[in-house]
PDB file of C-alpha atoms in Angstrom:
ATOM      1  CA  MET A 193      12.629 -35.324  44.551  1.00  0.00           C
ATOM      2  CA  ILE A 194      11.397 -33.631  41.352  1.00  0.00           C
ATOM      3  CA  VAL A 195      12.937 -36.361  39.179  1.00  0.00           C
ATOM      4  CA  LYS A 196      11.119 -39.059  41.175  1.00  0.00           C
ATOM      5  CA  TYR A 197       7.859 -37.145  40.780  1.00  0.00           C
ATOM      6  CA  ILE A 198       8.352 -36.849  36.999  1.00  0.00           C
ATOM      7  CA  ILE A 199       9.169 -40.579  36.692  1.00  0.00           C
ATOM      8  CA  LYS A 200       6.129 -41.496  38.796  1.00  0.00           C
ATOM      9  CA  LYS A 201       3.835 -39.225  36.769  1.00  0.00           C
ATOM     10  CA  GLY A 202       5.410 -40.468  33.544  1.00  0.00           C
ATOM     11  CA  LYS A 203       4.204 -43.992  34.276  1.00  0.00           C
ATOM     12  CA  GLU A 204       0.578 -42.871  34.625  1.00  0.00           C
ATOM     13  CA  LYS A 205      -1.757 -43.393  31.675  1.00  0.00           C
ATOM     14  CA  GLY A 206      -2.108 -40.319  29.376  1.00  0.00           C
ATOM     15  CA  SER A 207       0.769 -38.404  30.916  1.00  0.00           C
ATOM     16  CA  PHE A 208       2.689 -38.269  27.620  1.00  0.00           C
ATOM     17  CA  THR A 209      -0.199 -36.362  26.041  1.00  0.00           C
ATOM     18  CA  LYS A 210      -0.258 -33.950  28.975  1.00  0.00           C
ATOM     19  CA  TRP A 211       3.480 -33.299  28.611  1.00  0.00           C
ATOM     20  CA  VAL A 212       3.206 -32.748  24.852  1.00  0.00           C
ATOM     21  CA  CYS A 213       0.237 -30.408  25.230  1.00  0.00           C
ATOM     22  CA  GLY A 214       1.982 -28.530  28.036  1.00  0.00           C
ATOM     23  CA  GLY A 215       5.123 -28.236  25.913  1.00  0.00           C
ATOM     24  CA  MET A 216       3.102 -26.919  22.995  1.00  0.00           C
ATOM     25  CA  VAL A 217       1.422 -24.291  25.171  1.00  0.00           C
ATOM     26  CA  ILE A 218       4.768 -23.177  26.577  1.00  0.00           C
ATOM     27  CA  GLY A 219       6.306 -23.161  23.066  1.00  0.00           C
ATOM     28  CA  PHE A 220       3.449 -21.077  21.675  1.00  0.00           C
ATOM     29  CA  PHE A 221       3.751 -18.645  24.591  1.00  0.00           C
ATOM     30  CA  MET A 222       7.515 -18.281  24.027  1.00  0.00           C
ATOM     31  CA  MET A 223       7.030 -17.801  20.271  1.00  0.00           C
ATOM     32  CA  THR A 224       4.472 -15.050  20.918  1.00  0.00           C
ATOM     33  CA  ILE A 225       6.862 -13.262  23.264  1.00  0.00           C
ATOM     34  CA  PHE A 226       9.741 -13.560  20.777  1.00  0.00           C
ATOM     35  CA  LEU A 227       7.670 -12.281  17.850  1.00  0.00           C
ATOM     36  CA  SER A 228       6.344  -9.368  19.920  1.00  0.00           C
ATOM     37  CA  TYR A 229       9.911  -8.466  20.913  1.00  0.00           C
ATOM     38  CA  ALA A 230      11.117  -8.705  17.279  1.00  0.00           C
ATOM     39  CA  GLN A 231       8.269  -6.426  16.136  1.00  0.00           C
ATOM     40  CA  ARG A 232       9.146  -3.877  18.796  1.00  0.00           C
ATOM     41  CA  ILE A 233      12.810  -3.908  17.739  1.00  0.00           C
ATOM     42  CA  ASP A 234      11.905  -3.492  14.052  1.00  0.00           C
ATOM     43  CA  ALA A 235       9.558  -0.589  14.855  1.00  0.00           C
ATOM     44  CA  THR A 236      12.241   1.117  16.967  1.00  0.00           C
ATOM     45  CA  ASN A 237      14.824   0.625  14.220  1.00  0.00           C
ATOM     46  CA  ALA A 238      12.368   2.048  11.679  1.00  0.00           C
ATOM     47  CA  GLN A 239      11.808   5.133  13.844  1.00  0.00           C
ATOM     48  CA  ASP A 240      15.566   5.637  14.246  1.00  0.00           C
ATOM     49  CA  SER A 241      16.022   5.172  10.493  1.00  0.00           C
ATOM     50  CA  LEU A 242      13.362   7.793   9.798  1.00  0.00           C
ATOM     51  CA  TYR A 243      14.980  10.207  12.260  1.00  0.00           C
ATOM     52  CA  PHE A 244      18.405   9.829  10.617  1.00  0.00           C
ATOM     53  CA  ALA A 245      16.895  10.201   7.142  1.00  0.00           C
ATOM     54  CA  ASN A 246      15.245  13.438   8.341  1.00  0.00           C
ATOM     55  CA  THR A 247      18.511  14.859   9.605  1.00  0.00           C
ATOM     56  CA  SER A 248      20.254  14.040   6.306  1.00  0.00           C
ATOM     57  CA  VAL A 249      17.966  16.605   4.641  1.00  0.00           C
ATOM     58  CA  TYR A 250      19.837  19.361   6.456  1.00  0.00           C
ATOM     59  CA  LYS A 251      22.721  18.752   4.066  1.00  0.00           C
ATOM     60  CA  TYR A 252      20.859  21.211   1.833  1.00  0.00           C
ATOM     61  CA  LEU A 253      20.791  24.108   4.292  1.00  0.00           C
ATOM     62  CA  ASP A 254      21.369  27.437   2.598  1.00  0.00           C
ATOM     63  CA  LYS A 255      24.903  28.032   3.834  1.00  0.00           C
ATOM     64  CA  LYS A 256      24.972  31.530   2.350  1.00  0.00           C
ATOM     65  CA  LEU A 257      22.156  32.603   4.669  1.00  0.00           C
ATOM     66  CA  LEU A 258      23.920  31.034   7.646  1.00  0.00           C
ATOM     67  CA  GLY A 259      26.879  33.372   7.133  1.00  0.00           C
ATOM     68  CA  GLU A 260      24.779  36.524   7.021  1.00  0.00           C
ATOM     69  CA  GLU A 261      23.727  38.627   9.954  1.00  0.00           C
ATOM     70  CA  ILE A 262      20.151  37.443   9.438  1.00  0.00           C
ATOM     71  CA  THR A 263      20.173  34.017  11.009  1.00  0.00           C
ATOM     72  CA  GLU A 264      17.646  32.209   8.840  1.00  0.00           C
ATOM     73  CA  VAL A 265      18.220  28.496   8.640  1.00  0.00           C
ATOM     74  CA  VAL A 266      16.445  27.181   5.536  1.00  0.00           C
ATOM     75  CA  ILE A 267      16.693  24.232   3.174  1.00  0.00           C
ATOM     76  CA  LYS A 268      17.374  25.687  -0.257  1.00  0.00           C
ATOM     77  CA  ASP A 269      16.592  22.703  -2.521  1.00  0.00           C
ATOM     78  CA  PRO A 270      13.519  20.684  -1.429  1.00  0.00           C
ATOM     79  CA  ASN A 271      13.781  18.282  -4.405  1.00  0.00           C
ATOM     80  CA  ALA A 272      17.402  17.410  -3.614  1.00  0.00           C
ATOM     81  CA  ALA A 273      16.420  17.141   0.066  1.00  0.00           C
ATOM     82  CA  LEU A 274      13.697  14.629  -0.859  1.00  0.00           C
ATOM     83  CA  ASP A 275      16.177  12.605  -2.913  1.00  0.00           C
ATOM     84  CA  ILE A 276      18.714  12.389  -0.091  1.00  0.00           C
ATOM     85  CA  PHE A 277      15.914  11.577   2.370  1.00  0.00           C
ATOM     86  CA  LYS A 278      14.805   8.637   0.206  1.00  0.00           C
ATOM     87  CA  GLU A 279      18.363   7.375  -0.251  1.00  0.00           C
ATOM     88  CA  ASN A 280      19.083   7.506   3.466  1.00  0.00           C
ATOM     89  CA  LEU A 281      15.760   5.906   4.360  1.00  0.00           C
ATOM     90  CA  LYS A 282      16.495   3.021   1.971  1.00  0.00           C
ATOM     91  CA  TYR A 283      20.009   2.629   3.372  1.00  0.00           C
ATOM     92  CA  ASN A 284      19.012   2.874   7.052  1.00  0.00           C
ATOM     93  CA  MET A 285      16.049   0.492   6.760  1.00  0.00           C
ATOM     94  CA  ASN A 286      17.858  -1.894   4.396  1.00  0.00           C
ATOM     95  CA  LEU A 287      15.320  -1.420   1.583  1.00  0.00           C
ATOM     96  CA  ASN A 288      15.460  -2.307  -2.090  1.00  0.00           C
ATOM     97  CA  SER A 289      15.141   0.437  -4.702  1.00  0.00           C
ATOM     98  CA  ASP A 290      11.350  -0.122  -4.756  1.00  0.00           C
ATOM     99  CA  PHE A 291      11.175   0.410  -0.954  1.00  0.00           C
ATOM    100  CA  THR A 292      10.573  -3.269  -0.116  1.00  0.00           C
ATOM    101  CA  ILE A 293      12.548  -4.823   2.724  1.00  0.00           C
ATOM    102  CA  LYS A 294      15.682  -6.754   1.697  1.00  0.00           C
ATOM    103  CA  ASP A 295      15.757  -9.347   4.456  1.00  0.00           C
ATOM    104  CA  GLY A 296      13.063 -11.287   6.263  1.00  0.00           C
ATOM    105  CA  LYS A 297      12.291  -9.068   9.203  1.00  0.00           C
ATOM    106  CA  THR A 298       8.827  -8.677  10.645  1.00  0.00           C
ATOM    107  CA  ILE A 299       8.341  -5.703   8.307  1.00  0.00           C
ATOM    108  CA  SER A 300       6.767  -6.903   5.080  1.00  0.00           C
ATOM    109  CA  GLY A 301       5.698  -5.385   1.824  1.00  0.00           C
ATOM    110  CA  LYS A 302       6.533  -1.875   0.766  1.00  0.00           C
ATOM    111  CA  VAL A 303       7.516   1.009   3.027  1.00  0.00           C
ATOM    112  CA  GLN A 304       5.452   3.998   1.925  1.00  0.00           C
ATOM    113  CA  ILE A 305       6.297   7.640   2.485  1.00  0.00           C
ATOM    114  CA  GLN A 306       3.061   9.192   3.716  1.00  0.00           C
ATOM    115  CA  ASP A 307       4.339  12.693   4.470  1.00  0.00           C
ATOM    116  CA  PHE A 308       7.444  14.651   3.545  1.00  0.00           C
ATOM    117  CA  ILE A 309       7.098  18.275   4.599  1.00  0.00           C
ATOM    118  CA  ILE A 310       9.748  20.964   4.854  1.00  0.00           C
ATOM    119  CA  TYR A 311       8.880  24.068   6.848  1.00  0.00           C
ATOM    120  CA  ASN A 312      11.357  26.826   5.929  1.00  0.00           C
ATOM    121  CA  VAL A 313      10.933  29.574   8.510  1.00  0.00           C
ATOM    122  CA  PHE A 314      12.066  33.058   7.479  1.00  0.00           C
ATOM    123  CA  ASN A 315      11.747  36.285   9.482  1.00  0.00           C
ATOM    124  CA  ASP A 316       8.506  37.255   7.724  1.00  0.00           C
ATOM    125  CA  ARG A 317       7.077  34.026   6.248  1.00  0.00           C
ATOM    126  CA  ILE A 318       7.013  30.242   6.331  1.00  0.00           C
ATOM    127  CA  GLU A 319       7.497  28.316   3.100  1.00  0.00           C
ATOM    128  CA  ILE A 320       5.894  24.890   3.288  1.00  0.00           C
ATOM    129  CA  TYR A 321       7.055  22.245   0.804  1.00  0.00           C
ATOM    130  CA  THR A 322       4.813  19.183   0.718  1.00  0.00           C
ATOM    131  CA  LEU A 323       5.242  15.964  -1.253  1.00  0.00           C
ATOM    132  CA  SER A 324       2.073  15.206  -3.223  1.00  0.00           C
ATOM    133  CA  LYS A 325       0.750  11.704  -3.934  1.00  0.00           C
ATOM    134  CA  SER A 326       2.063  12.052  -7.507  1.00  0.00           C
ATOM    135  CA  GLY A 327       5.599  12.683  -6.228  1.00  0.00           C
ATOM    136  CA  ILE A 328       5.725  16.418  -6.940  1.00  0.00           C
ATOM    137  CA  ILE A 329       6.750  18.917  -4.277  1.00  0.00           C
ATOM    138  CA  ASN A 330       4.201  21.707  -3.820  1.00  0.00           C
ATOM    139  CA  LYS A 331       5.002  25.042  -2.224  1.00  0.00           C
ATOM    140  CA  VAL A 332       2.710  27.165  -0.037  1.00  0.00           C
ATOM    141  CA  ILE A 333       3.769  30.428   1.582  1.00  0.00           C
ATOM    142  CA  LYS A 334       2.190  31.563   4.848  1.00  0.00           C
ATOM    143  CA  ASN A 335       2.663  34.736   6.805  1.00  0.00           C
ATOM    144  CA  LYS A 336       4.788  34.089   9.887  1.00  0.00           C
ATOM    145  CA  SER A 337       2.056  35.621  12.033  1.00  0.00           C
ATOM    146  CA  GLU A 338      -0.163  32.647  11.078  1.00  0.00           C
ATOM    147  CA  LYS A 339       0.143  29.653  13.352  1.00  0.00           C
ATOM    148  CA  VAL A 340       1.536  26.674  11.432  1.00  0.00           C
ATOM    149  CA  ILE A 341       0.930  23.244  12.926  1.00  0.00           C
ATOM    150  CA  ALA A 342       2.589  20.032  11.719  1.00  0.00           C
ATOM    151  CA  PRO A 343       0.305  16.984  11.207  1.00  0.00           C
ATOM    152  CA  ASN A 344       1.274  15.624  14.629  1.00  0.00           C
ATOM    153  CA  GLY A 345       0.254  18.837  16.432  1.00  0.00           C
ATOM    154  CA  TYR A 346       3.720  20.423  16.737  1.00  0.00           C
ATOM    155  CA  ASN A 347       3.724  24.225  16.490  1.00  0.00           C
ATOM    156  CA  VAL A 348       6.321  25.063  13.829  1.00  0.00           C
ATOM    157  CA  VAL A 349       8.487  28.011  14.926  1.00  0.00           C
ATOM    158  CA  GLU A 350      11.825  27.144  13.277  1.00  0.00           C
ATOM    159  CA  THR A 351      12.861  25.329  10.107  1.00  0.00           C
ATOM    160  CA  THR A 352      11.595  21.784  10.488  1.00  0.00           C
ATOM    161  CA  VAL A 353      11.379  18.572   8.493  1.00  0.00           C
ATOM    162  CA  TYR A 354       8.344  16.384   9.189  1.00  0.00           C
ATOM    163  CA  THR A 355       7.995  12.899   7.722  1.00  0.00           C
ATOM    164  CA  SER A 356       5.836   9.861   8.224  1.00  0.00           C
ATOM    165  CA  ILE A 357       6.051   6.371   6.779  1.00  0.00           C
ATOM    166  CA  ASN A 358       3.885   3.290   7.010  1.00  0.00           C
ATOM    167  CA  PHE A 359       4.403  -0.411   6.444  1.00  0.00           C
ATOM    168  CA  ASP A 360       2.946  -3.786   7.358  1.00  0.00           C
ATOM    169  CA  ILE A 361       4.222  -5.884  10.244  1.00  0.00           C
ATOM    170  CA  ASP A 362       3.807  -9.657  10.117  1.00  0.00           C
ATOM    171  CA  LYS A 363       1.892 -11.031  13.070  1.00  0.00           C
ATOM    172  CA  LEU A 364       1.121 -14.605  14.051  1.00  0.00           C
ATOM    173  CA  PHE A 365      -0.752 -16.892  11.653  1.00  0.00           C
ATOM    174  CA  GLY A 366      -0.125 -14.702   8.605  1.00  0.00           C
ATOM    175  CA  GLU A 367      -1.954 -11.685   9.958  1.00  0.00           C
ATOM    176  CA  LYS A 368      -0.601  -8.221   9.182  1.00  0.00           C
ATOM    177  CA  GLU A 369      -0.775  -5.011  11.149  1.00  0.00           C
ATOM    178  CA  LYS A 370      -0.333  -1.529   9.621  1.00  0.00           C
ATOM    179  CA  LYS A 371       2.320   0.509  11.440  1.00  0.00           C
ATOM    180  CA  GLU A 372       2.834   4.256  10.982  1.00  0.00           C
ATOM    181  CA  ILE A 373       5.859   6.171  12.228  1.00  0.00           C
ATOM    182  CA  LYS A 374       5.985   9.970  12.372  1.00  0.00           C
ATOM    183  CA  VAL A 375       9.091  12.044  13.023  1.00  0.00           C
ATOM    184  CA  GLY A 376       9.715  15.755  12.976  1.00  0.00           C
ATOM    185  CA  THR A 377      13.083  17.422  13.443  1.00  0.00           C
ATOM    186  CA  ASP A 378      13.594  21.053  14.362  1.00  0.00           C
ATOM    187  CA  ILE A 379      17.228  21.680  13.476  1.00  0.00           C
ATOM    188  CA  VAL A 380      17.474  25.089  15.143  1.00  0.00           C
ATOM    189  CA  ASN A 381      16.256  23.964  18.563  1.00  0.00           C
ATOM    190  CA  TYR A 382      17.704  20.448  18.193  1.00  0.00           C
ATOM    191  CA  LYS A 383      14.377  18.817  18.932  1.00  0.00           C
ATOM    192  CA  ASP A 384      12.661  15.834  17.530  1.00  0.00           C
ATOM    193  CA  TYR A 385       8.969  15.337  18.067  1.00  0.00           C
TER     194      TYR A 385
END
């Protein structure tokens, strides 16, 4: 029945053009869906990569403090923590040494580290290590009675690593969209936010 209808319509004048145009519309629609799905997968993979890079920083926990009666969980070497974070981010996201993507995913250009912040929470103070634009880690000490809020609104109560990255995502017709991913990990309470 359907085949007869297609053959009958195929003999009408201009039907070839209708079929080609219809095929192009369907093809464009399918390509849009596929690209949207690929972008979502790349963004999810980037968020997972950032999360795993954050947790790698905890390699530099002060193990001496962990063994004492005072249960302070702190990262003792912020510079080494930054180095291992960068290495794991490059590995997890499949980046070159200059933080550009190795293969042709929907992520394009350079992945930029926007924020790298370590909040070391002691019994009486919070030491905040922040990566500056020039690549130097700055230290600020706050009294623990002061409320310390991470850039995403999280109230810091335990040692936490907060990071954010941004990159461009290729869209249709050569357009680009800026994507930012933010991840914080509280190692004591086993939370990510």
